[in-house]
Amino acid sequence: MGIPAFELLEPETWEEACRLLAENETVPLAGGTAVVALMRQRLFAPSHIVSLHRVRDLAGVAANDEGGLSLG
């Protein structure tokens, strides 16, 4: 079974990604294994998916001084 139709949005900046995520029925995608599996099962059908793979501000993951993680 295929996945429901959706529009893929590919922002290049963090600001653009945030704006797109605030609009419409959107969901972020960064890898997508769970999102795609749920869509194939027809349990989840967003109208727009915001791919984060081109957002350079999110490149890299590092531990921060507070014991958490920092992106970008």
XYZ file of N, CA, C and O in Angstrom:
288
model
N 0.856 -1.182 0.000
C 0.000 0.000 0.000
C 0.897 1.239 0.000
O 1.860 1.315 0.741
N 0.568 2.193 -0.837
C 1.334 3.430 -0.927
C 1.014 4.380 0.209
O 0.199 4.096 1.082
N 1.654 5.515 0.173
C 1.401 6.531 1.200
C 0.465 7.595 0.643
O 0.420 7.824 -0.561
N -0.297 8.261 1.515
C -1.201 9.331 1.064
C -0.416 10.486 0.430
O 0.753 10.703 0.748
N -1.061 11.213 -0.450
C -0.429 12.358 -1.108
C -0.110 13.455 -0.091
O -0.856 13.670 0.869
N 1.016 14.127 -0.308
C 1.426 15.242 0.538
C 2.344 16.140 -0.268
O 2.865 15.738 -1.318
N 2.544 17.355 0.212
C 3.487 18.278 -0.418
C 4.761 18.309 0.420
O 4.700 18.524 1.631
N 5.904 18.074 -0.216
C 7.195 18.104 0.466
C 7.784 19.505 0.363
O 7.970 20.039 -0.727
N 8.074 20.104 1.504
C 8.665 21.439 1.576
C 10.103 21.290 2.061
O 10.367 20.542 3.002
N 11.057 21.987 1.422
C 12.467 21.841 1.743
C 13.129 23.190 2.027
O 13.842 23.735 1.184
N 12.916 23.730 3.220
C 13.538 25.014 3.564
C 15.051 24.871 3.704
O 15.566 23.771 3.930
N 15.749 25.999 3.585
C 17.206 26.001 3.726
C 17.677 26.749 4.966
O 18.848 26.686 5.307
N 16.763 27.444 5.648
C 17.138 28.159 6.871
C 16.210 27.739 8.009
O 15.094 27.261 7.791
N 16.708 27.941 9.229
C 15.916 27.615 10.414
C 14.653 28.486 10.471
O 13.580 28.004 10.790
N 14.785 29.754 10.126
C 13.642 30.667 10.152
C 12.558 30.216 9.174
O 11.368 30.217 9.503
N 12.961 29.827 7.981
C 11.998 29.357 6.981
C 11.336 28.059 7.445
O 10.122 27.883 7.291
N 12.102 27.166 8.045
C 11.543 25.910 8.549
C 10.488 26.180 9.632
O 9.410 25.590 9.618
N 10.799 27.085 10.551
C 9.851 27.424 11.616
C 8.568 28.018 11.053
O 7.470 27.688 11.505
N 8.712 28.900 10.065
C 7.531 29.513 9.449
C 6.667 28.442 8.778
O 5.455 28.413 8.957
N 7.285 27.544 8.038
C 6.530 26.497 7.347
C 5.858 25.553 8.338
O 4.730 25.105 8.115
N 6.538 25.245 9.445
C 5.951 24.355 10.446
C 4.761 24.990 11.153
O 3.889 24.288 11.644
N 4.725 26.314 11.189
C 3.607 27.010 11.830
C 2.383 27.112 10.916
O 1.291 27.399 11.375
N 2.581 26.868 9.632
C 1.502 26.981 8.655
C 0.906 25.610 8.336
O 1.573 24.594 8.441
N -0.333 25.613 7.888
C -0.999 24.416 7.380
C -0.942 23.246 8.362
O -0.735 23.412 9.540
N -1.138 22.063 7.847
C -1.012 20.833 8.624
C 0.338 20.230 8.245
O 0.467 19.484 7.292
N 1.375 20.615 8.984
C 2.730 20.196 8.627
C 3.339 19.336 9.712
O 2.941 19.384 10.878
N 4.331 18.564 9.311
C 5.092 17.745 10.247
C 6.556 17.805 9.799
O 6.841 17.800 8.605
N 7.500 17.915 10.754
C 8.907 17.922 10.363
C 9.386 16.517 10.030
O 8.906 15.533 10.591
N 10.334 16.428 9.120
C 10.914 15.144 8.735
C 12.421 15.260 8.817
O 13.029 16.113 8.171
N 13.021 14.423 9.642
C 14.482 14.379 9.759
C 14.863 12.911 9.898
O 15.073 12.401 10.985
N 14.869 12.219 8.815
C 15.093 10.778 8.820
C 13.852 10.099 8.283
O 13.866 9.546 7.197
N 12.777 10.154 9.022
C 11.477 9.781 8.508
C 11.012 8.358 8.679
O 9.940 8.012 8.214
N 11.781 7.510 9.313
C 11.383 6.114 9.404
C 9.998 5.956 10.024
O 9.133 5.295 9.454
N 9.750 6.559 11.170
C 8.459 6.425 11.841
C 7.351 7.122 11.066
O 6.242 6.593 10.940
N 7.621 8.302 10.535
C 6.609 9.054 9.792
C 6.141 8.258 8.577
O 4.949 8.098 8.343
N 7.090 7.734 7.814
C 6.747 6.980 6.603
C 5.983 5.707 6.968
O 4.995 5.354 6.316
N 6.408 5.019 8.019
C 5.709 3.793 8.441
C 4.264 4.097 8.829
O 3.340 3.366 8.434
N 4.039 5.154 9.573
C 2.672 5.529 9.966
C 1.833 5.934 8.762
O 0.642 5.634 8.700
N 2.459 6.614 7.803
C 1.728 7.015 6.601
C 1.356 5.797 5.765
O 0.250 5.727 5.222
N 2.235 4.822 5.664
C 1.935 3.599 4.906
C 0.765 2.835 5.514
O -0.006 2.204 4.813
N 0.653 2.884 6.838
C -0.435 2.209 7.536
C -1.714 3.052 7.562
O -2.714 2.648 8.138
N -1.645 4.236 6.948
C -2.777 5.184 6.916
C -3.203 5.635 8.317
O -4.354 5.980 8.552
N -2.252 5.657 9.244
C -2.518 6.135 10.603
C -2.193 7.610 10.753
O -2.542 8.232 11.750
N -1.516 8.161 9.750
C -1.044 9.539 9.804
C -1.019 10.055 8.373
O -0.462 9.395 7.496
N -1.650 11.196 8.117
C -1.717 11.718 6.750
C -1.607 13.241 6.738
O -2.588 13.944 6.511
N -0.400 13.777 6.974
C -0.231 15.232 6.936
C -0.349 15.741 5.500
O -0.027 15.038 4.541
N -0.815 16.975 5.362
C -0.924 17.560 4.019
C 0.422 18.077 3.527
O 0.656 18.150 2.329
N 1.316 18.432 4.464
C 2.641 18.955 4.125
C 3.691 18.324 5.042
O 3.452 18.162 6.234
N 4.841 17.998 4.469
C 5.971 17.523 5.258
C 7.115 18.507 5.041
O 7.437 18.861 3.907
N 7.722 18.951 6.146
C 8.836 19.890 6.082
C 10.120 19.093 6.314
O 10.389 18.631 7.423
N 10.886 18.899 5.250
C 12.150 18.183 5.346
C 13.203 19.117 5.927
O 13.352 20.250 5.484
N 13.927 18.625 6.915
C 14.938 19.452 7.573
C 16.351 19.164 7.082
O 17.308 19.747 7.578
N 16.507 18.317 6.089
C 17.850 17.907 5.676
C 18.674 19.017 5.030
O 19.895 18.940 5.017
N 18.069 20.072 4.517
C 18.821 21.178 3.900
C 19.078 22.348 4.847
O 19.728 23.313 4.470
N 18.559 22.274 6.066
C 18.715 23.373 7.025
C 20.103 23.277 7.658
O 20.348 22.451 8.527
N 21.017 24.128 7.205
C 22.409 24.084 7.674
C 22.541 24.409 9.151
O 23.463 23.965 9.815
N 21.602 25.208 9.679
C 21.652 25.585 11.095
C 21.504 24.368 12.003
O 21.834 24.435 13.183
N 21.009 23.257 11.480
C 20.802 22.054 12.289
C 21.924 21.037 12.126
O 21.863 19.958 12.714
N 22.935 21.374 11.349
C 24.031 20.429 11.113
C 24.825 20.218 12.390
O 25.232 21.166 13.054
N 25.002 18.990 12.769
C 25.821 18.641 13.927
C 25.024 18.552 15.211
O 24.041 19.254 15.407
N 25.453 17.667 16.070
C 24.867 17.472 17.394
C 26.025 17.381 18.374
O 27.008 16.686 18.129
N 25.921 18.100 19.497
C 26.992 18.083 20.493
C 26.401 18.185 21.888
O 25.309 18.740 22.069
N 27.119 17.656 22.864
C 26.700 17.795 24.262
C 26.912 19.243 24.680
O 27.890 19.881 24.283
N 25.982 19.784 25.487
C 26.159 21.148 25.979
C 26.547 21.131 27.451
O 26.603 20.063 28.076
N 26.809 22.279 28.022
C 27.279 22.387 29.411
C 26.248 21.967 30.428
O 26.594 21.648 31.566
N 24.974 21.959 30.059
C 23.901 21.598 30.977
C 23.591 20.092 30.974
O 22.643 19.649 31.597
N 24.351 19.319 30.200
C 24.119 17.895 30.115
C 23.121 17.493 29.060
O 22.724 16.335 28.968
N 22.701 18.419 28.232
C 21.765 18.141 27.149
C 22.472 18.124 25.822
O 23.706 17.999 25.761
N 21.696 18.249 24.747
C 22.240 18.264 23.405
C 21.983 19.600 22.740
O 20.956 20.231 22.973
N 22.914 20.012 21.914
C 22.764 21.220 21.112
C 22.805 20.840 19.638
O 23.647 20.038 19.240
N 21.869 21.383 18.868
C 21.848 21.156 17.423
C 22.450 22.345 16.724
O 22.158 23.485 17.058
N 23.251 22.081 15.697
C 23.831 23.155 14.898
C 25.069 23.749 15.516
O 25.588 23.375 16.508
